[in-house]
Coordinates of C-alpha atoms in Angstrom, one line a residue:
M20 CA 90.2 115.3 53.4
S21 CA 89.9 114.8 56.7
L22 CA 90.1 110.8 56.4
V23 CA 93.9 111.3 54.6
L24 CA 95.2 113.8 57.7
A25 CA 93.8 111.4 60.1
L26 CA 95.3 108.3 58.4
W27 CA 98.8 110.1 57.9
L28 CA 98.6 110.9 61.6
S29 CA 98.1 107.8 63.1
T30 CA 100.7 105.6 61.1
V31 CA 103.7 108.2 59.9
G32 CA 102.6 111.0 62.6
N33 CA 102.9 107.9 65.8
A34 CA 105.8 105.9 63.9
P35 CA 107.8 106.5 67.8
L36 CA 105.0 104.6 69.6
W37 CA 104.2 102.0 67.2
F38 CA 108.2 101.3 67.0
T39 CA 107.7 101.3 71.7
M40 CA 104.9 99.1 71.2
L41 CA 106.8 96.3 68.8
D42 CA 109.7 96.7 71.2
L43 CA 107.4 96.1 74.5
P44 CA 107.7 92.1 75.6
E45 CA 104.1 91.8 75.7
S46 CA 103.6 92.7 71.8
N47 CA 105.9 89.0 71.3
H48 CA 103.1 87.1 71.0
P49 CA 99.7 87.3 69.0
G50 CA 97.5 88.5 71.8
G51 CA 99.8 91.2 71.8
W52 CA 99.7 92.3 68.1
L53 CA 95.8 92.5 67.9
G54 CA 96.8 94.7 71.1
I55 CA 98.8 96.6 69.1
A56 CA 96.2 96.2 65.9
G57 CA 93.4 97.3 68.6
L58 CA 95.1 100.8 69.5
G59 CA 95.7 101.5 65.7
L60 CA 92.7 101.4 64.7
M61 CA 91.5 103.6 68.1
V62 CA 94.3 106.1 67.7
L63 CA 92.8 106.2 63.7
V64 CA 88.9 106.7 64.6
A65 CA 89.8 109.0 67.4
T66 CA 91.7 111.2 65.0
V67 CA 89.1 111.2 63.0
A68 CA 86.3 112.3 65.7
F69 CA 88.8 115.1 66.6
L70 CA 89.5 116.8 63.4
S71 CA 85.4 116.6 62.5
L72 CA 85.5 119.0 65.3
V73 CA 88.5 121.1 65.0
I74 CA 89.0 121.0 60.9
W75 CA 86.5 123.2 58.9
P76 CA 86.6 124.9 55.0
R77 CA 87.7 128.4 56.2
W78 CA 90.9 127.1 58.1
R79 CA 91.6 124.0 57.1
K80 CA 95.1 124.4 55.3
L81 CA 96.9 126.3 58.0
A82 CA 95.2 123.7 60.4
G83 CA 96.2 120.9 58.4
L84 CA 100.3 122.3 58.1
V85 CA 100.2 122.9 61.9
L86 CA 99.0 119.2 63.0
L87 CA 102.0 118.2 60.3
A88 CA 104.5 120.4 62.1
V89 CA 103.4 119.0 65.9
A90 CA 103.8 115.4 64.9
A91 CA 107.1 115.5 63.3
G92 CA 108.5 117.7 66.2
N93 CA 106.7 115.8 68.4
S94 CA 107.8 112.2 66.6
Y95 CA 111.5 113.7 66.4
F96 CA 112.4 114.9 70.1
M97 CA 110.6 111.6 71.3
A98 CA 112.5 109.2 69.2
S99 CA 116.1 110.9 69.5
Y100 CA 115.5 111.6 73.4
G101 CA 113.4 108.5 74.9
V102 CA 111.1 111.7 75.9
V103 CA 107.4 111.9 76.2
I104 CA 104.7 114.8 75.6
D105 CA 103.2 115.7 79.1
P106 CA 102.4 118.9 80.7
S107 CA 105.7 119.5 82.3
M108 CA 107.3 118.6 79.5
L109 CA 105.4 121.2 77.4
A110 CA 105.6 124.0 80.0
N111 CA 109.5 123.5 79.9
A112 CA 109.2 124.0 75.7
V113 CA 107.5 127.2 76.7
Q114 CA 109.7 128.4 79.5
T115 CA 112.7 127.9 77.8
D116 CA 115.1 130.7 76.0
A117 CA 117.0 130.9 73.1
R118 CA 120.0 129.6 74.5
E119 CA 118.4 126.3 75.2
V120 CA 116.3 126.3 71.6
R121 CA 119.9 126.8 69.8
D122 CA 120.5 123.8 71.6
L123 CA 118.4 121.4 70.7
L124 CA 118.2 122.3 67.0
S125 CA 120.6 120.3 64.7
W126 CA 120.8 119.2 60.9
S127 CA 119.4 115.3 61.7
M128 CA 116.1 117.8 61.8
L129 CA 115.8 118.7 58.3
P130 CA 114.6 115.5 56.6
V131 CA 112.3 114.9 59.3
F132 CA 110.5 118.0 58.9
L133 CA 111.1 117.7 54.6
L134 CA 109.1 114.1 54.9
G135 CA 106.5 114.5 57.7
V136 CA 106.1 118.6 57.4
V137 CA 107.1 120.0 54.0
L138 CA 106.4 117.6 51.3
P139 CA 102.9 116.2 53.2
G140 CA 102.2 120.1 53.9
W141 CA 102.7 120.7 49.8
W142 CA 100.4 118.3 48.9
W143 CA 97.9 119.1 51.4
W144 CA 97.8 123.2 50.6
Q145 CA 97.0 122.2 46.7
Q146 CA 93.9 120.4 47.2
P147 CA 90.8 122.6 47.0
V148 CA 88.4 123.6 49.6
Q149 CA 85.0 122.8 49.2
Q150 CA 82.4 125.3 49.7
V151 CA 79.5 123.0 51.4
P152 CA 76.3 125.1 53.0
A153 CA 76.8 125.5 56.5
R154 CA 74.1 123.6 57.7
A155 CA 74.9 120.8 55.9
L156 CA 78.6 121.1 56.8
V157 CA 77.6 121.0 60.2
L158 CA 75.8 117.8 60.3
K159 CA 78.0 116.3 58.6
Q160 CA 80.8 116.6 60.6
I161 CA 79.9 116.3 63.7
G162 CA 77.8 113.2 63.1
L163 CA 81.1 111.8 61.7
A164 CA 82.4 112.5 65.2
V165 CA 79.7 111.1 66.7
L166 CA 80.3 107.8 64.6
A167 CA 84.2 107.8 64.9
T168 CA 83.6 107.7 68.7
L169 CA 81.2 104.7 68.7
L170 CA 83.6 102.7 66.9
M171 CA 86.6 104.2 69.0
L172 CA 84.5 102.7 71.8
V173 CA 83.9 100.0 70.3
M174 CA 87.4 99.2 69.6
V175 CA 88.6 99.8 73.7
W176 CA 86.2 97.5 74.5
L177 CA 87.5 94.6 71.8
S178 CA 90.9 95.4 72.7
F179 CA 90.5 95.8 76.4
E180 CA 92.2 92.3 77.7
N181 CA 95.0 92.6 75.0
L182 CA 95.6 96.2 75.8
A183 CA 95.0 96.7 79.8
S184 CA 97.9 95.2 81.3
T185 CA 100.3 96.7 78.5
M186 CA 98.9 100.2 79.2
R187 CA 98.9 100.2 82.8
N188 CA 102.8 98.9 82.9
H189 CA 104.0 101.3 80.6
K190 CA 101.7 104.3 81.3
S191 CA 104.3 106.5 79.1
L192 CA 102.6 105.3 76.0
R193 CA 99.6 107.6 76.7
Y194 CA 101.9 110.6 76.5
M195 CA 103.4 109.1 73.2
V196 CA 100.0 109.8 71.4
N197 CA 100.0 112.5 68.5
P198 CA 98.2 115.1 68.6
F199 CA 96.7 114.0 71.7
N200 CA 99.5 114.4 74.0
T201 CA 99.9 118.3 72.7
V202 CA 96.0 118.7 73.5
Y203 CA 96.0 117.5 76.3
A204 CA 99.3 119.1 77.5
T205 CA 98.2 122.6 76.0
T206 CA 94.9 122.5 77.7
R207 CA 96.3 121.7 80.9
L208 CA 98.9 124.5 80.8
V209 CA 96.8 127.3 79.7
V210 CA 94.0 126.2 82.1
G211 CA 97.2 126.5 84.8
Q212 CA 98.2 129.4 83.8
T213 CA 95.0 131.2 83.4
A214 CA 93.8 129.8 86.7
H215 CA 97.6 131.3 88.1
A216 CA 97.1 134.7 86.2
S217 CA 94.1 135.5 88.5
Q218 CA 95.1 134.4 91.6
A219 CA 96.7 136.7 94.1
V220 CA 100.0 135.4 95.5
Q221 CA 99.0 133.8 98.7
P222 CA 101.2 134.9 101.7
M223 CA 103.4 132.3 103.5
G224 CA 105.3 132.6 107.0
E225 CA 104.0 136.2 107.7
D226 CA 104.9 134.9 111.8
A227 CA 108.3 134.9 110.8
T228 CA 110.9 136.4 112.7
L229 CA 114.7 136.4 113.2
L230 CA 116.4 135.0 116.4
G231 CA 119.3 135.6 117.8
R232 CA 121.8 138.4 118.1
V233 CA 123.6 140.4 114.7
I234 CA 126.5 142.2 115.4
D235 CA 127.2 144.5 111.9
V236 CA 127.2 144.5 108.3
N237 CA 130.8 143.1 107.5
R238 CA 130.0 140.0 110.8
S239 CA 126.8 139.1 110.0
P240 CA 125.6 135.9 108.7
L241 CA 126.2 134.6 104.9
I242 CA 124.5 131.6 103.0
V243 CA 124.7 130.7 99.8
L244 CA 122.7 128.1 98.2
V245 CA 123.9 126.8 95.0
V246 CA 120.8 125.2 92.9
G247 CA 122.5 123.4 90.1
E248 CA 121.4 122.0 87.4
T249 CA 120.3 118.4 85.9
A250 CA 123.1 116.6 88.0
R251 CA 122.5 113.7 88.8
A252 CA 124.2 111.6 92.3
A253 CA 125.4 108.1 90.2
N254 CA 128.4 110.5 88.5
M255 CA 129.1 112.5 91.8
G256 CA 132.7 111.5 92.7
L257 CA 131.3 111.9 96.7
S258 CA 128.7 108.9 95.8
G259 CA 131.3 106.7 95.4
Y260 CA 131.4 107.3 91.6
A261 CA 134.6 105.5 89.7
R262 CA 135.8 108.7 87.9
D263 CA 136.7 111.5 90.6
S264 CA 134.1 113.4 88.9
T265 CA 134.5 116.2 92.1
P266 CA 138.2 116.7 93.4
R267 CA 137.8 119.7 95.2
L268 CA 134.2 118.7 96.7
K269 CA 136.3 115.6 98.3
Q270 CA 139.1 117.2 99.7
L271 CA 136.9 119.5 101.3
Q272 CA 135.3 116.3 103.0
N273 CA 138.2 114.3 103.8
R274 CA 138.9 117.3 105.9
G275 CA 135.4 117.3 107.5
E276 CA 134.6 120.9 106.7
L277 CA 131.8 119.2 103.9
V278 CA 128.9 116.9 104.3
Y279 CA 127.3 114.8 101.5
F280 CA 123.2 113.9 101.6
S281 CA 123.8 110.8 99.4
N282 CA 120.1 109.5 99.3
V283 CA 118.2 112.4 98.1
S284 CA 115.3 112.5 95.9
S285 CA 114.0 115.7 94.0
C286 CA 110.7 117.3 93.5
G287 CA 109.9 116.7 89.8
T288 CA 112.3 115.7 87.0
N289 CA 112.7 119.2 85.1
T290 CA 113.0 122.6 86.0
Q291 CA 109.8 124.1 85.8
V292 CA 108.7 122.0 88.6
S293 CA 111.6 121.5 90.9
V294 CA 112.7 124.4 91.1
P295 CA 109.8 126.2 92.7
C296 CA 108.6 123.1 94.7
M297 CA 112.0 122.8 96.5
F298 CA 111.9 126.4 97.6
S299 CA 107.7 126.4 97.9
G300 CA 107.1 124.9 101.5
L301 CA 104.7 122.8 100.6
G302 CA 106.4 120.0 99.7
R303 CA 106.8 117.7 96.9
E304 CA 102.8 116.1 97.3
G305 CA 101.2 119.5 98.6
Y306 CA 103.0 121.4 95.6
G307 CA 101.2 119.0 92.8
K308 CA 97.8 119.3 94.3
T309 CA 97.6 123.2 93.9
D310 CA 97.2 125.9 91.2
A311 CA 97.6 128.3 93.9
Q312 CA 100.3 130.6 94.0
F313 CA 102.1 130.6 97.5
E314 CA 105.1 132.7 98.5
N315 CA 108.0 130.7 99.1
L316 CA 111.2 130.2 100.9
L317 CA 112.9 133.3 99.9
D318 CA 109.7 135.4 100.3
V319 CA 109.7 134.0 104.0
V320 CA 113.8 134.8 104.9
Q321 CA 113.1 138.2 103.6
R322 CA 110.0 138.8 105.8
A323 CA 112.4 137.9 108.7
G324 CA 114.4 141.3 107.9
L325 CA 117.6 139.2 105.8
A326 CA 118.7 140.5 102.4
V327 CA 118.0 138.2 99.9
L328 CA 119.5 137.5 96.0
W329 CA 119.2 135.2 93.4
L330 CA 122.2 135.3 90.7
D331 CA 120.2 132.9 87.4
N332 CA 122.7 131.6 85.0
Q333 CA 120.2 129.6 83.5
S334 CA 116.6 130.5 81.7
G335 CA 114.8 132.4 85.4
C336 CA 113.8 131.6 88.7
K337 CA 110.9 130.3 87.0
G338 CA 108.9 132.9 89.8
V339 CA 110.8 132.0 92.6
C340 CA 112.6 134.9 92.8
D341 CA 110.4 137.7 91.5
R342 CA 109.9 139.8 95.2
V343 CA 113.3 139.7 95.9
P344 CA 116.9 141.4 94.5
H345 CA 117.7 139.3 91.2
T346 CA 120.5 139.5 88.2
E347 CA 120.5 137.4 85.1
T348 CA 123.8 136.5 83.7
R349 CA 122.6 137.1 79.7
E350 CA 122.7 140.7 80.9
L351 CA 126.5 140.2 81.3
K352 CA 128.9 140.8 78.1
D353 CA 131.9 139.7 80.1
P354 CA 134.5 138.7 76.9
E355 CA 136.3 135.4 79.2
L356 CA 133.7 134.1 81.0
C357 CA 130.1 134.8 78.1
P358 CA 131.3 133.5 74.6
D359 CA 129.5 132.9 72.0
G360 CA 126.4 134.8 74.4
E361 CA 126.3 132.0 77.3
C362 CA 127.9 132.5 80.7
F363 CA 130.2 129.6 82.7
D364 CA 128.7 129.7 86.0
E365 CA 132.0 131.5 87.4
E366 CA 130.4 134.6 86.2
M367 CA 127.8 134.4 89.1
L368 CA 130.7 134.5 91.4
R369 CA 133.0 137.3 89.8
V370 CA 129.5 139.6 89.7
L371 CA 128.8 138.5 93.6
P372 CA 130.5 141.3 95.3
D373 CA 129.5 143.7 93.5
R374 CA 125.8 143.0 93.8
L375 CA 126.1 142.1 97.3
R376 CA 127.2 145.5 97.9
Q377 CA 124.0 147.1 96.2
L378 CA 121.5 145.3 98.9
D379 CA 119.6 147.5 101.5
T380 CA 122.2 147.8 104.2
V381 CA 120.0 147.5 107.1
R382 CA 119.3 143.4 106.1
R383 CA 122.7 143.1 105.7
A384 CA 123.6 143.7 109.0
R385 CA 121.3 140.9 110.0
G386 CA 122.6 138.3 107.2
T387 CA 121.8 137.6 103.5
V388 CA 121.1 134.4 101.9
V389 CA 122.1 134.3 97.7
V390 CA 120.4 131.9 95.6
M391 CA 123.3 131.2 92.4
H392 CA 121.1 128.8 89.9
Q393 CA 123.8 127.0 87.4
M394 CA 123.9 126.2 83.6
G395 CA 125.4 123.4 85.6
S396 CA 125.2 120.3 83.1
H397 CA 122.3 121.6 80.7
G398 CA 122.1 119.3 77.8
P399 CA 121.8 118.2 75.3
A400 CA 125.3 120.4 74.7
Y401 CA 126.9 118.9 77.7
Y402 CA 130.3 120.1 76.2
K403 CA 129.4 123.5 76.1
R404 CA 128.9 123.5 79.8
T405 CA 132.9 123.8 80.3
P406 CA 136.0 125.7 79.9
T407 CA 138.7 123.7 77.3
D408 CA 141.2 123.5 81.1
F409 CA 138.4 121.7 82.7
K410 CA 138.0 118.8 79.4
V411 CA 139.7 116.0 81.5
F412 CA 137.8 113.5 80.0
M413 CA 138.0 112.8 76.6
P414 CA 137.0 111.8 73.8
E415 CA 133.7 113.6 74.9
C416 CA 130.9 114.0 72.4
R417 CA 130.9 117.7 70.6
S418 CA 127.3 117.4 69.4
N419 CA 123.7 118.2 70.9
V420 CA 122.4 115.6 68.6
L421 CA 123.3 112.9 71.4
Q422 CA 122.9 109.8 69.2
D423 CA 125.9 111.1 66.5
C424 CA 128.0 109.9 69.5
S425 CA 129.1 106.7 71.3
G426 CA 127.7 106.4 75.0
Q427 CA 131.4 107.1 76.5
E428 CA 131.3 110.5 74.8
I429 CA 128.2 111.2 75.9
V430 CA 129.1 110.5 79.8
N431 CA 132.8 112.0 79.1
A432 CA 130.6 115.2 78.1
Y433 CA 128.8 115.1 81.0
D434 CA 131.0 114.5 83.8
N435 CA 133.3 117.2 82.1
S436 CA 130.0 119.2 83.3
L437 CA 130.4 117.6 86.5
R438 CA 134.1 118.4 87.1
Y439 CA 133.8 122.1 86.0
T440 CA 130.5 122.3 89.0
D441 CA 133.1 120.7 90.9
H442 CA 135.5 123.5 90.6
F443 CA 132.9 126.5 90.7
L444 CA 131.5 125.1 93.9
G445 CA 134.9 124.8 95.0
Q446 CA 136.0 128.6 94.4
T447 CA 132.8 129.6 95.9
V448 CA 134.2 127.9 98.8
A449 CA 137.2 129.7 98.7
W450 CA 136.1 133.0 98.2
L451 CA 133.2 132.3 101.3
K452 CA 136.6 131.5 103.4
A453 CA 138.1 134.8 102.6
Q454 CA 134.9 136.4 104.2
K455 CA 135.3 138.1 107.3
R456 CA 131.5 136.8 109.0
P457 CA 130.2 133.4 109.4
T458 CA 129.6 132.0 105.8
A459 CA 128.1 128.1 104.6
L460 CA 127.0 127.1 101.3
V461 CA 124.5 124.6 100.4
Y462 CA 124.1 122.8 97.2
V463 CA 121.8 121.1 95.9
S464 CA 120.5 119.5 92.2
D465 CA 117.3 120.5 90.7
H466 CA 116.7 117.0 89.2
G467 CA 118.8 114.6 87.5
E468 CA 119.7 113.1 83.8
S469 CA 119.5 110.3 81.8
L470 CA 122.2 109.5 79.9
G471 CA 121.0 106.9 77.2
E472 CA 120.4 104.0 80.1
K473 CA 116.9 102.4 78.5
G474 CA 117.1 103.9 75.6
L475 CA 116.2 107.4 77.7
Y476 CA 118.2 110.9 77.0
L477 CA 117.7 114.1 78.9
H478 CA 115.1 114.6 81.6
G479 CA 111.4 114.9 82.2
M480 CA 109.9 112.1 82.3
P481 CA 106.5 112.0 84.5
Y482 CA 107.4 111.4 87.6
A483 CA 105.6 108.3 88.2
M484 CA 107.4 106.5 85.8
A485 CA 111.1 108.6 85.7
P486 CA 114.1 106.4 86.1
R487 CA 116.0 107.0 89.3
E488 CA 119.3 108.9 86.9
Q489 CA 116.5 111.8 86.4
T490 CA 115.1 111.8 90.2
N491 CA 118.7 110.6 92.6
V492 CA 120.4 114.2 93.3
P493 CA 123.5 115.1 95.0
M494 CA 123.1 117.4 97.6
A495 CA 126.3 119.1 99.9
A496 CA 126.9 121.6 102.5
W497 CA 129.8 123.5 103.5
F498 CA 130.1 125.5 106.6
S499 CA 133.4 127.6 108.1
Q500 CA 134.3 127.3 111.5
S501 CA 132.8 131.0 112.6
M502 CA 129.5 129.8 111.2
L503 CA 129.5 126.9 113.1
T504 CA 130.8 129.0 116.5
H505 CA 127.4 131.4 115.3
L506 CA 125.1 128.0 115.0
G507 CA 126.7 126.2 118.4
W508 CA 127.3 123.2 116.2
D509 CA 130.2 120.8 116.2
R510 CA 130.8 119.1 112.5
T511 CA 129.3 116.2 113.3
C512 CA 126.2 116.9 114.9
W513 CA 124.3 116.4 111.4
L514 CA 126.0 113.2 110.1
G515 CA 123.2 110.7 111.7
R516 CA 121.1 112.1 108.5
A517 CA 124.4 112.1 105.6
T518 CA 123.2 108.8 104.7
Q519 CA 119.2 108.4 105.6
P520 CA 116.6 109.0 102.2
I521 CA 115.7 112.5 102.4
T522 CA 114.2 114.6 99.4
H523 CA 113.9 118.5 98.2
D524 CA 110.9 118.8 100.5
N525 CA 113.7 118.6 103.2
L526 CA 115.4 122.3 102.0
F527 CA 113.0 124.9 103.8
S528 CA 113.0 124.2 107.2
S529 CA 117.1 123.4 107.2
M530 CA 117.2 126.6 105.1
L531 CA 115.1 128.1 107.6
T532 CA 117.3 126.5 110.5
L533 CA 121.0 128.2 108.9
T534 CA 119.2 131.4 108.9
Q535 CA 117.8 131.1 111.8
V536 CA 114.5 132.4 110.6
K537 CA 111.3 131.5 113.1
T538 CA 108.1 130.5 112.2
N539 CA 104.6 128.2 112.4
L540 CA 106.1 126.8 109.1
Y541 CA 109.3 124.8 110.2
S542 CA 109.1 121.0 111.1
P543 CA 112.0 119.7 112.6
Q544 CA 110.9 116.1 111.3
L545 CA 112.2 117.6 107.6
D546 CA 115.2 119.4 109.0
V547 CA 118.2 117.6 108.3
F548 CA 120.0 119.4 111.0
S549 CA 117.4 118.7 113.7
A550 CA 120.1 116.8 115.9
C551 CA 122.6 120.0 115.7
P552 CA 121.6 122.2 118.7
S553 CA 119.3 125.2 117.7
G554 CA 117.6 128.0 119.8
L555 CA 115.0 127.8 116.7
R556 CA 113.4 124.5 118.1
Q557 CA 113.5 125.9 121.3
A558 CA 111.8 128.8 120.1
Q559 CA 109.1 128.0 118.3
G560 CA 106.6 127.5 121.3
A561 CA 108.3 131.0 122.4
V562 CA 105.6 134.3 122.4
T563 CA 108.1 136.7 121.5
P564 CA 111.1 136.4 119.4
W565 CA 114.9 136.9 120.3
P566 CA 115.9 140.7 120.5
I567 CA 117.7 141.9 116.9
R568 CA 120.6 145.0 117.8
V569 CA 121.3 145.9 114.5
E570 CA 125.3 148.0 114.4
L571 CA 126.4 149.7 111.0

């Protein structure tokens, strides 16, 4: 029975892998065919070894069904969207909510699970379980596992010459092998979460203090950081895109009020990685090398004495807002902006004034930092992200099965979501302009998106092999005149960095400059506003912070 299941999993259960291999240029010659055959035999004997260790009579039936379901589900999403199953993708799946799950479900999954799970599963369940003495059973299964492992090593040796370059040039193939991709990703995820659960959050910026003079709660600075979702720079009108997907931001830019950073790279290719990484202060390299939990930018700013608020219209803040006041729109029932249990991003702006009044008054007198986490352009149901009035580019894809739509319809739906993000940011700037205090807005997306280029959809590819569409993100900043006066800046001091390559690593130190928080964690090399006058840089070597006067 294990041999039958192994044969099914290594052939039908790995259909996306074999079709991908056949499409590779390296496969268009006899050596390439031999390489595919060698890999096929390796997958088969490796699966036999794996099943010999995990499939035992007592739970054989249930375990077989689980493996069939895992292989069918993985195959569907890999074939439909060009994704691979790696630890970060699995972490995304674990962290998702009911809204995102609903967007991924479709009737096209039914035949896949009927042919991949129900029919073979029914046959599997009907087979009798033989009762074998425990000692004989252990010897038999371990012996089979050892034999299969030896055969796999022989196949690796025989096929190395034909497979080595292919696997090196196409690293995503290693994350397409069912069920080993899920086993590896699950192991990494469980080990990482166990390590996190056993560790206390490490403090950062314990020396954080606030610079400058504060007047009162009505005149202290208010900084809004909008974390975009799945917005890629290639489709932003501010990036030179052929379509006017950002008309309101473009107007602000033309008036000299807004700066657009045109060459920004993300920390990761999914929300689960990028959002904690951009706030961490460790940088992408440091964040990826540690399993320890650290405080983040919001903790540092709050420790310095500022009020902090996180508004979330997504599937959570991924731990970033755990220690600061936060609100999720899923708790709200606004009939206008939250149809079908899902809120448009403007709902965050609607509840913002009331949530600000609920913050500590003494902290608000020093200044406030608000983070708004968008639903943005979250796919595959891009059409759901846009109210009817903002559907400018038609016809748009009205399905969450992107393969049912033409490439242009997918792009139209995606561009409409960017047009609504432009409206949301424009409305936020208009609200900030109406305030009588110094205000600023910073916008940066967490990661990009693939819209069918090279057969890829959505996001989440391993960073080393991800296309630029998934890593090149938009970033912009707007300042009121009173904020510029408060900081002592003019409207040109940051322009030198606007076209230079920057990353999410720059966000931490740049936000410290805007909030005027002094800490040894600050790095002037990573500050995109480093050319602007700053008492922060002058005070880095100071023994004591500037005095702060609070008048309520």
